[in-house]
GROMACS .gro file of C-alpha atoms in nm:
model
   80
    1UNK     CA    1   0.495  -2.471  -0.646
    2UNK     CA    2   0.318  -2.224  -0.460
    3UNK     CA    3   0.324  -1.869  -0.616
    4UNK     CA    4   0.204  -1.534  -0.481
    5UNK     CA    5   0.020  -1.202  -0.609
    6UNK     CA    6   0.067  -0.856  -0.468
    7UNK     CA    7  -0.076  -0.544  -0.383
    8UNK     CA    8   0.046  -0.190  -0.275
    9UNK     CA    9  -0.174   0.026  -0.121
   10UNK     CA   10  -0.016   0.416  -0.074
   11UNK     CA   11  -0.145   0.596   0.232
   12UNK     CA   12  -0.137   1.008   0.271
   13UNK     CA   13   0.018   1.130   0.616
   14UNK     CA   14  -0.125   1.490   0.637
   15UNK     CA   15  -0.317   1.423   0.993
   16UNK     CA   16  -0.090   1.206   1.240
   17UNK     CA   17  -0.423   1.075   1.467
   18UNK     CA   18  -0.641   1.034   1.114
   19UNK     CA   19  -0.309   0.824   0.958
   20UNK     CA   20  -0.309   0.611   1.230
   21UNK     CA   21  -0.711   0.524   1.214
   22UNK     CA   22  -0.654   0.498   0.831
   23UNK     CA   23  -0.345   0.232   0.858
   24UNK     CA   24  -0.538   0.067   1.112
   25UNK     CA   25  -0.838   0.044   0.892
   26UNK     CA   26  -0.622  -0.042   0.584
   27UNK     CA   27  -0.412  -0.346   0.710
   28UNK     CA   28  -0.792  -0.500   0.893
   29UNK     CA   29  -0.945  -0.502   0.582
   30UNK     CA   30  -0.640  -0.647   0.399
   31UNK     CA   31  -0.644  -0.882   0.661
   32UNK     CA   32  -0.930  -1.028   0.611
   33UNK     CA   33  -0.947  -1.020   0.242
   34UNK     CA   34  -0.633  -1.296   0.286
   35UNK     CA   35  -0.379  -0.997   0.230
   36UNK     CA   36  -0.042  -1.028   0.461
   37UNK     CA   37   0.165  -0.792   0.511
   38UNK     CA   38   0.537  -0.804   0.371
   39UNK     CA   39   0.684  -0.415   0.412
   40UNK     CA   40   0.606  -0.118   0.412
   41UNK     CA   41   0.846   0.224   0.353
   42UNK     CA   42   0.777   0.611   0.374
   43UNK     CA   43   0.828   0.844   0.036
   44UNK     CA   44   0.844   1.188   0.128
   45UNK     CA   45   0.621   1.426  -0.082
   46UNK     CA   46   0.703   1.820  -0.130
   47UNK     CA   47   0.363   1.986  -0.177
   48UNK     CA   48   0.407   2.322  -0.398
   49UNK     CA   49   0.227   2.557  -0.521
   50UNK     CA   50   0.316   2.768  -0.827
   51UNK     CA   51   0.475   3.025  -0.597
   52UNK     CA   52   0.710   2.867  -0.334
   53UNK     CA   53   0.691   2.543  -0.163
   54UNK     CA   54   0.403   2.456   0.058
   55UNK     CA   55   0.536   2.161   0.294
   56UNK     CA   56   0.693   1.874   0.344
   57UNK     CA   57   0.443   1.566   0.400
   58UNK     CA   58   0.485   1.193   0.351
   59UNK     CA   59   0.348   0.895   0.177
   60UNK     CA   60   0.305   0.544   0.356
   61UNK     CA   61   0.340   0.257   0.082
   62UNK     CA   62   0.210  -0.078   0.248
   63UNK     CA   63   0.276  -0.370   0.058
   64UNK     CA   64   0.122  -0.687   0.057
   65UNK     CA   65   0.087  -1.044  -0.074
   66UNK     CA   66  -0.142  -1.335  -0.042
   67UNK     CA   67  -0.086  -1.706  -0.185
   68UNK     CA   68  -0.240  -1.740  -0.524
   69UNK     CA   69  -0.582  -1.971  -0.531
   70UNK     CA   70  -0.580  -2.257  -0.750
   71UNK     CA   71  -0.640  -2.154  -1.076
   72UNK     CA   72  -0.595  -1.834  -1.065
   73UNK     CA   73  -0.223  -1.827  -1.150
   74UNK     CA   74  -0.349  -1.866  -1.540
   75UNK     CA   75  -0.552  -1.538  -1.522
   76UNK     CA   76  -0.219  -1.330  -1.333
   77UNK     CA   77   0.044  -1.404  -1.587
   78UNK     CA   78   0.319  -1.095  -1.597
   79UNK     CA   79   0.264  -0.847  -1.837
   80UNK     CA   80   0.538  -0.812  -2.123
   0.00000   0.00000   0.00000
């Protein structure tokens, strides 16, 4: 049976043209580490200081998965 591992990877949004370089770079090196990816979502983040708040950014999650190697699935058992 084939099983799978995963990975998140959580990208800041503060800089729109930076973001998009940093995705970019994010899912090519994923890429070619095996890494496909399966979703991805926003999560939006209210900066603050200990005044007022500051802003209203957001978070990219990206997450992934890539088809265990054989024998590796011995080494990833869950946690309980």
């Amino acid at each position: 049976m084939d099983t799978f591992e995963y990975k998140t990877v959580t990208v800041d949004c503060k800089d729109m043209e930076q973001t998009q370089d940093t995705l970019t770079d994010q899912l090519n090196r994923r890429g070619k580490e095996g890494w496909e990816l399966v979703s991805s979502f926003t999560r939006p983040y209210l900066g603050s200081s200990q005044y007022s708040l500051v802003g209203l950014t957001y978070r990219v999650t990206l997450i992934f998965k890539r088809q265990n190697q054989p024998g590796t699935e011995e080494r990833q058992k869950p946690r309980s």
